[in-house]
Coordinates of C-alpha atoms in Angstrom, one line a residue:
M1 CA 54.2 -69.3 58.6
E2 CA 50.9 -70.2 57.8
E3 CA 49.8 -68.9 61.3
K4 CA 51.6 -65.6 60.7
K5 CA 50.1 -65.3 57.2
T6 CA 46.8 -65.9 59.2
E7 CA 47.4 -62.8 61.8
E8 CA 48.6 -60.3 59.6
K9 CA 45.9 -60.9 57.4
K10 CA 43.5 -60.5 60.8
V11 CA 45.3 -57.1 61.5
R12 CA 44.5 -56.1 58.3
R13 CA 41.2 -56.2 58.5
D14 CA 40.5 -55.5 62.0
R15 CA 42.8 -52.3 60.9
P16 CA 41.0 -48.8 63.3
D17 CA 41.0 -46.6 60.4
R18 CA 39.2 -48.7 57.8
P19 CA 35.1 -48.9 58.9
K20 CA 34.1 -52.2 59.1
R21 CA 31.1 -53.6 56.8
A22 CA 27.9 -54.6 58.1
R23 CA 27.4 -58.2 56.9
N24 CA 24.1 -58.7 55.2
P25 CA 22.7 -61.9 57.5
H26 CA 20.5 -63.1 54.1
R27 CA 23.8 -63.2 51.9
T28 CA 24.9 -66.5 50.9
P29 CA 28.1 -67.6 52.4
R30 CA 31.4 -67.5 50.0
T31 CA 31.9 -71.1 51.0
Q32 CA 29.0 -72.2 49.6
K33 CA 28.3 -72.1 45.9
T34 CA 24.6 -72.4 44.4
K35 CA 24.1 -73.7 41.1
V36 CA 20.5 -73.2 39.4
E37 CA 20.0 -75.6 36.6
V38 CA 17.8 -73.8 33.6
P39 CA 16.1 -76.9 31.2
A40 CA 17.0 -76.9 27.8
K41 CA 14.1 -75.9 25.8
P42 CA 13.3 -78.8 23.4
K43 CA 13.8 -78.6 19.6
D44 CA 11.2 -78.0 17.4
N45 CA 11.8 -77.8 14.0
S46 CA 8.1 -76.9 13.0
V47 CA 8.3 -73.3 14.6
K48 CA 9.8 -70.5 12.6
K49 CA 12.0 -68.1 13.8
E50 CA 9.8 -64.5 14.5
T51 CA 12.0 -61.4 12.3
T52 CA 9.9 -58.6 14.4
K53 CA 10.4 -57.5 17.7
P54 CA 8.2 -58.6 20.4
Q55 CA 4.4 -56.4 20.2
H56 CA 5.1 -54.8 23.6
R57 CA 8.5 -52.9 22.4
K58 CA 8.0 -49.7 20.6
P59 CA 9.6 -50.1 17.1
N60 CA 12.3 -48.4 16.2
N61 CA 11.7 -46.1 13.5
N62 CA 15.2 -45.0 13.1
H63 CA 16.6 -48.6 12.3
P64 CA 18.2 -48.7 9.1
N65 CA 17.0 -51.6 8.0
K66 CA 13.7 -51.3 9.5
K67 CA 10.9 -51.1 6.6
T68 CA 8.5 -48.0 7.0
T69 CA 5.0 -49.1 7.4
K70 CA 2.1 -46.9 7.4
N71 CA 1.7 -46.4 11.0
T72 CA 5.5 -44.9 10.8
K73 CA 4.5 -42.8 7.9
R74 CA 1.5 -41.2 10.0
N75 CA 4.0 -40.6 12.7
K76 CA 6.5 -39.2 11.0
N77 CA 4.4 -36.6 9.2
S78 CA 2.1 -35.8 12.1
M79 CA 5.7 -35.0 14.5
G80 CA 8.4 -36.5 12.4
P81 CA 11.7 -37.7 14.7
L82 CA 12.7 -35.0 17.2
S83 CA 16.0 -34.1 15.4
T84 CA 14.2 -33.4 12.2
D85 CA 12.1 -31.2 13.9
I86 CA 14.6 -29.1 15.2
K87 CA 16.7 -29.0 12.4
T88 CA 13.2 -27.9 10.1
A89 CA 12.8 -25.2 13.0
L90 CA 15.7 -23.3 13.0
K91 CA 15.8 -23.2 9.0
A92 CA 12.5 -21.7 9.5
N93 CA 13.5 -19.3 11.6
Q94 CA 16.3 -18.3 9.7
I95 CA 14.6 -17.8 6.7
A96 CA 11.7 -15.8 8.5
N97 CA 14.4 -13.6 10.3
E98 CA 16.1 -12.5 6.9
K99 CA 13.1 -11.3 5.2
R100 CA 12.3 -9.5 8.2
M101 CA 15.0 -8.3 10.1
N102 CA 17.3 -7.6 6.8
P103 CA 20.2 -8.2 8.1
W104 CA 23.5 -6.2 7.3
K105 CA 24.2 -7.6 3.6
Q106 CA 20.9 -5.6 2.6
I107 CA 23.5 -2.8 3.1
D108 CA 25.8 -2.0 0.4
I109 CA 29.0 -2.0 2.6
S110 CA 31.0 -0.9 -0.3
N111 CA 29.6 2.3 -0.8
K112 CA 32.2 5.0 0.3
N113 CA 30.0 7.7 0.2
K114 CA 30.0 10.1 3.4
I115 CA 27.0 11.1 5.4
R116 CA 27.1 13.1 8.7
F117 CA 24.4 13.6 11.1
T118 CA 24.5 16.7 13.7
P119 CA 22.2 17.3 16.7
L120 CA 22.2 21.0 17.6
G121 CA 19.0 20.5 20.1
G122 CA 17.0 17.6 21.7
L123 CA 19.1 15.0 22.7
G124 CA 19.5 14.1 26.5
E125 CA 16.7 16.8 26.9
I126 CA 13.0 17.6 26.4
G127 CA 12.9 20.6 24.0
G128 CA 14.6 22.2 21.5
N129 CA 14.5 19.9 18.8
M130 CA 17.1 20.2 15.9
A131 CA 19.4 18.8 13.9
V132 CA 21.2 18.7 10.5
I133 CA 21.9 16.1 7.6
E134 CA 24.2 16.7 5.4
D135 CA 27.1 15.4 2.4
D136 CA 29.3 17.2 0.4
E137 CA 26.6 19.0 -1.4
S138 CA 23.7 19.6 0.3
A139 CA 22.5 20.0 3.8
I140 CA 18.7 19.7 5.6
V141 CA 17.9 21.0 8.7
I142 CA 15.1 19.2 10.6
D143 CA 12.6 20.9 12.8
V144 CA 14.0 24.1 14.6
G145 CA 11.8 24.0 18.2
M146 CA 12.3 26.0 21.3
S147 CA 12.3 24.8 25.2
F148 CA 11.2 26.4 28.1
P149 CA 13.8 27.5 31.1
D150 CA 13.7 26.3 34.5
E151 CA 13.3 28.0 37.5
S152 CA 17.2 29.1 37.8
M153 CA 17.1 31.1 34.6
H154 CA 15.2 34.5 35.8
G155 CA 14.0 36.3 33.4
V156 CA 14.2 33.9 30.6
D157 CA 10.9 33.6 28.5
I158 CA 12.3 30.7 26.1
L159 CA 15.1 29.0 24.7
V160 CA 16.3 28.7 21.3
P161 CA 18.8 26.4 20.0
D162 CA 22.4 27.7 18.7
F163 CA 22.0 28.7 14.9
S164 CA 26.1 29.7 14.5
Y165 CA 26.6 26.3 12.7
L166 CA 23.8 27.1 10.2
H167 CA 25.8 30.0 9.7
A168 CA 28.9 28.0 8.9
I169 CA 27.1 26.0 6.4
K170 CA 24.1 28.2 5.2
S171 CA 25.3 27.6 1.3
K172 CA 25.0 24.2 1.5
I173 CA 21.1 24.1 3.2
K174 CA 18.6 23.2 0.8
G175 CA 15.8 23.6 3.4
I176 CA 13.9 23.2 6.6
I177 CA 12.2 19.9 7.6
I178 CA 9.5 20.2 9.9
T179 CA 7.6 16.7 11.2
H180 CA 5.0 18.2 13.1
A181 CA 3.6 21.2 15.3
H182 CA 4.9 21.0 18.7
E183 CA 6.4 23.9 20.1
D184 CA 9.5 22.2 20.5
H185 CA 9.9 20.9 16.9
I186 CA 8.5 24.4 15.1
G187 CA 8.9 27.1 18.3
A188 CA 12.2 28.9 16.9
V189 CA 11.5 29.0 13.7
P190 CA 10.6 32.5 13.7
Y191 CA 13.6 33.7 15.4
L192 CA 15.7 31.7 12.8
F193 CA 14.3 33.3 9.9
K194 CA 15.3 36.8 11.7
E195 CA 18.8 35.4 10.6
L196 CA 19.0 32.8 7.7
K197 CA 15.8 32.0 5.3
F198 CA 15.6 28.6 3.6
P199 CA 12.4 26.5 1.8
I200 CA 10.4 24.9 4.5
Y201 CA 8.7 21.8 3.8
G202 CA 5.6 20.7 6.6
T203 CA 2.4 19.1 6.5
P204 CA -0.7 21.9 6.3
L205 CA -1.1 22.0 10.4
A206 CA 2.7 22.4 10.9
L207 CA 3.1 25.4 8.3
A208 CA -0.3 26.5 9.4
M209 CA 1.0 27.2 13.0
I210 CA 4.4 28.5 11.8
E211 CA 2.3 31.2 9.8
N212 CA 0.5 32.2 12.4
K213 CA 4.1 32.9 14.8
F214 CA 5.2 34.8 11.6
N215 CA 2.5 36.9 12.0
E216 CA 3.0 37.5 15.2
H217 CA 7.1 38.3 14.8
K218 CA 5.9 40.4 11.3
L219 CA 7.2 38.0 9.0
K220 CA 4.1 37.9 6.9
D221 CA 5.7 37.9 3.6
D222 CA 8.2 35.0 4.5
V223 CA 4.9 32.8 4.1
K224 CA 6.2 32.4 0.2
Y225 CA 9.1 29.8 1.2
F226 CA 6.0 27.5 2.4
N227 CA 6.0 24.4 0.5
Y228 CA 3.2 21.6 1.6
I229 CA 4.2 18.3 1.5
V230 CA 1.9 14.9 0.8
K231 CA 2.6 12.2 2.8
R232 CA 3.9 9.2 1.0
E233 CA 4.8 11.3 -1.5
I234 CA 9.2 11.5 -2.4
Y235 CA 10.7 15.1 -2.7
D236 CA 14.0 15.7 -4.3
I237 CA 15.5 18.5 -1.7
G238 CA 19.0 19.1 -2.6
S239 CA 21.0 15.5 -3.1
F240 CA 18.8 13.9 -1.2
K241 CA 15.1 12.4 -1.6
I242 CA 12.6 12.8 1.6
E243 CA 9.8 10.8 2.2
W244 CA 6.9 12.0 5.2
M245 CA 5.1 9.0 6.9
H246 CA 2.2 9.5 9.1
N247 CA 2.9 9.0 13.2
T248 CA 0.6 8.5 15.4
H249 CA 1.2 11.2 17.9
S250 CA -1.0 13.3 20.5
I251 CA -0.6 16.3 17.9
V252 CA -2.6 15.8 14.2
D253 CA -0.5 15.3 11.0
A254 CA 2.7 14.4 12.7
C255 CA 5.1 12.6 10.7
G256 CA 8.3 10.5 10.7
L257 CA 11.1 11.1 7.7
A258 CA 12.7 8.4 5.4
V259 CA 16.0 10.1 3.9
Q260 CA 17.8 8.5 1.4
T261 CA 21.5 9.6 0.6
K262 CA 23.9 8.2 -1.1
A263 CA 25.5 6.7 1.5
G264 CA 22.3 5.0 2.7
T265 CA 18.4 5.5 3.8
L266 CA 18.4 7.1 7.0
I267 CA 15.1 6.9 9.5
H268 CA 14.2 9.7 11.6
T269 CA 10.9 9.0 13.4
A270 CA 10.7 11.9 15.1
D271 CA 7.6 11.6 18.0
F272 CA 5.6 8.7 17.4
K273 CA 3.0 7.0 19.9
I274 CA 2.1 3.4 18.4
D275 CA -1.7 3.5 19.0
H276 CA -3.9 1.1 17.2
T277 CA -7.2 2.5 17.7
P278 CA -6.3 6.6 17.3
I279 CA -9.8 8.6 17.7
D280 CA -9.3 9.5 13.9
N281 CA -8.4 6.4 12.8
Q282 CA -5.0 7.1 11.4
T283 CA -2.7 4.8 12.6
T284 CA 1.4 5.1 12.5
D285 CA 2.2 3.8 8.8
L286 CA 4.6 1.0 9.8
Q287 CA 3.7 -0.2 6.2
R288 CA 5.9 2.7 4.6
Y289 CA 8.7 2.3 7.6
A290 CA 8.6 -1.5 7.1
Y291 CA 9.1 -1.3 3.6
Y292 CA 12.0 0.6 4.0
G293 CA 13.1 -1.8 6.7
S294 CA 13.4 -4.5 4.0
K295 CA 15.3 -2.4 1.6
G296 CA 18.2 -2.0 4.2
V297 CA 18.4 1.0 6.4
L298 CA 21.7 2.7 7.4
C299 CA 21.1 4.4 10.6
L300 CA 18.0 4.9 12.4
F301 CA 17.1 7.9 14.8
S302 CA 14.2 7.1 17.0
D303 CA 12.2 8.8 19.5
S304 CA 13.1 7.4 23.2
T305 CA 10.8 9.4 25.2
N306 CA 9.4 7.1 27.8
S307 CA 11.1 4.3 26.5
H308 CA 12.6 3.5 30.1
N309 CA 9.5 3.0 31.6
V310 CA 8.1 -0.4 32.1
G311 CA 4.7 -1.4 29.6
F312 CA 3.3 0.9 26.9
T313 CA 1.1 3.7 26.3
K314 CA -2.4 3.4 26.6
S315 CA -4.6 4.3 23.6
E316 CA -5.8 8.1 23.6
A317 CA -9.5 6.4 23.3
V318 CA -9.2 4.9 26.9
V319 CA -8.9 8.5 27.6
G320 CA -12.2 9.3 26.3
K321 CA -14.6 7.2 28.6
T322 CA -12.8 8.4 31.3
F323 CA -13.7 12.1 30.3
D324 CA -17.7 9.8 30.2
T325 CA -17.4 9.4 33.5
L326 CA -15.9 12.6 34.9
F327 CA -19.1 14.3 32.9
D328 CA -21.5 11.8 34.3
L329 CA -20.6 12.9 38.1
A330 CA -20.2 16.5 37.6
E331 CA -22.9 18.4 39.0
G332 CA -21.6 21.7 38.2
R333 CA -18.8 23.3 35.9
V334 CA -16.3 21.1 33.9
I335 CA -13.0 23.1 33.5
M336 CA -10.4 20.9 31.6
S337 CA -6.9 21.8 31.1
T338 CA -4.9 20.2 28.8
F339 CA -1.6 21.4 26.1
S340 CA -2.8 23.7 23.4
S341 CA -1.6 21.2 20.9
N342 CA -3.0 18.0 22.2
T343 CA -5.9 18.2 19.4
H344 CA -7.2 14.8 20.2
R345 CA -7.9 15.6 23.6
I346 CA -9.6 19.3 23.3
F347 CA -11.8 17.2 20.7
Q348 CA -12.7 14.3 23.0
A349 CA -13.6 16.7 26.0
M350 CA -15.6 18.7 23.7
Q351 CA -17.6 15.8 21.8
R352 CA -18.7 14.6 25.3
G353 CA -19.3 17.8 26.3
V354 CA -21.4 18.9 23.7
K355 CA -23.0 15.4 24.3
A356 CA -24.0 16.4 27.8
G357 CA -25.3 19.6 26.6
R358 CA -23.2 21.6 27.6
K359 CA -21.3 25.2 25.8
V360 CA -17.6 25.1 25.1
C361 CA -15.9 28.0 26.4
V362 CA -12.1 28.2 25.2
I363 CA -10.1 30.4 27.5
G364 CA -6.4 31.3 26.7
R365 CA -4.5 32.5 23.2
S366 CA -2.5 29.4 22.2
M367 CA -5.8 27.2 22.5
E368 CA -8.0 29.5 20.7
R369 CA -5.6 30.1 18.2
N370 CA -5.0 26.3 18.0
I371 CA -8.3 24.9 17.9
E372 CA -9.2 27.6 15.4
I373 CA -6.8 26.2 13.4
A374 CA -7.6 22.7 13.5
R375 CA -11.3 23.5 12.8
K376 CA -10.1 25.6 9.8
L377 CA -8.2 22.4 8.2
G378 CA -11.4 20.4 9.5
F379 CA -9.2 18.0 12.6
V380 CA -12.1 19.7 15.0
D381 CA -15.5 19.1 13.8
I382 CA -17.8 21.0 16.3
E383 CA -20.3 23.5 14.9
D384 CA -20.1 27.0 15.6
K385 CA -23.3 27.4 17.9
H386 CA -22.2 25.1 20.4
F387 CA -19.3 28.0 21.6
I388 CA -19.4 30.4 23.2
E389 CA -16.9 33.5 24.4
P390 CA -15.5 34.1 27.8
H391 CA -17.7 37.1 29.0
E392 CA -21.1 34.8 28.2
V393 CA -20.2 32.1 31.1
N394 CA -22.7 34.3 33.5
R395 CA -25.4 33.5 31.1
F396 CA -25.5 30.4 31.6
A397 CA -26.1 27.4 34.4
D398 CA -23.0 26.0 35.7
N399 CA -24.4 22.4 34.5
E400 CA -24.6 23.5 31.3
L401 CA -20.3 24.7 30.6
L402 CA -17.4 23.1 29.3
V403 CA -14.1 25.2 29.9
V404 CA -11.0 24.4 27.8
T405 CA -8.2 26.0 29.2
T406 CA -4.2 26.2 29.3
G407 CA -2.2 25.4 32.1
S408 CA -1.7 22.1 32.8
Q409 CA 2.0 22.0 33.4
G410 CA 1.1 24.6 36.2
E411 CA 2.8 28.0 33.9
E412 CA 2.7 30.8 36.2
M413 CA 0.9 32.6 33.4
A414 CA -1.8 30.5 32.0
A415 CA -5.2 31.0 32.6
L416 CA -5.8 28.1 34.8
S417 CA -2.9 29.3 37.7
R418 CA -5.1 32.7 37.3
M419 CA -8.2 31.1 38.0
A420 CA -6.7 29.4 41.2
I421 CA -5.5 32.5 42.6
D422 CA -9.0 34.9 41.7
E423 CA -7.2 36.7 39.6
H424 CA -9.3 35.5 36.0
R425 CA -11.4 38.3 34.8
H426 CA -14.2 35.6 33.6
I427 CA -14.1 32.7 35.5
K428 CA -14.3 32.5 39.7
L429 CA -13.5 28.9 41.0
K430 CA -16.3 27.3 42.8
P431 CA -16.7 24.7 45.2
S432 CA -19.1 22.7 42.8
D433 CA -16.4 23.0 39.7
T434 CA -15.0 19.5 38.6
V435 CA -11.5 20.4 37.4
I436 CA -9.9 17.7 35.2
I437 CA -5.9 18.8 34.8
S438 CA -5.4 16.2 31.6
A439 CA -1.3 16.8 31.2
H440 CA -0.1 13.5 30.6
A441 CA -0.1 12.3 26.4

């Protein structure tokens, strides 16, 4: 029986399905047992037991029975336990967010008043900006802009929004609110006034541009509907309280709107650019935007042009440095084309031209009109002696001339396009000319 058990045991160990373990040659055999005797420490009653831990170990400051020493106090004040630091940081971040972000608890959710925002143009497209804000009592129209047709629209000069909805609610409309003087925000105002007339509220430059359009459309008497606003003042228009807040933009005197309604505050930014170094030192009024943010905003209507692009728009001051370089390199005439409403860009080009000893010649009807209005209101400060008429160009040497004109978008009838095909009456392009197309705002 014992032999059978031994054989079975051997068979079990030598089974092929179980890999053999390599034996360690230095391992002590199981049969040999070693016994290590540790000498006992002699009892010495004169030595007292230490209550502190060995010095080579770090003290446990979190132990409940551990007394706080001066060293641990210093460490606690400087850094503190990790868990305490995290809790403190989270609490500070929460308080900062509550003060800065103004969560929904700032808005009265129990408010049952209703407000309606109806876009009539400018959403999902460039140009034709127009919108209506209304409640049960009043309505206001924000901007009345136009847009330009594409190549497929033969025989069409401009596009204006559909005014049908305004006819339907004309008894509620208390005024037209203008944010700034770009064509895509004011270009269709004369066409609306031929059908419906309402008070117009806007900044001096915007209303001056509209007045010029009224003169062209034989609506001179309708300037009586103009109401000049002052930024940062609140105006009661119908059931709304409206404040114009300054925006930095490619045209001066641009604004965003804070519209206080019974349902809550609406922020309409209109067109804006965050430029901390504008050439007129008039930055976007972020303080007023932040003020309304601290009070709670029901809805934000924001400009989104170029928002899909990575990065940020450069300051307008950067363009001035580029002008300096180009004017220094130019041997002949400098012909600069840009938007007729881009007063900052035009002013910078004129400044550099005058600094370089060049006479300024303005060509293009819209360019001439806008510069005249901007100079009258003090936005372009260039003396009369630096300007010449187009027919006086040939009286000066090429390196003494700066021509500011329209056509940066390649418009077929613009002055630059006619120069390019040699059809302009006064300007014939030469190989020595430096042509600057400053099209990007």
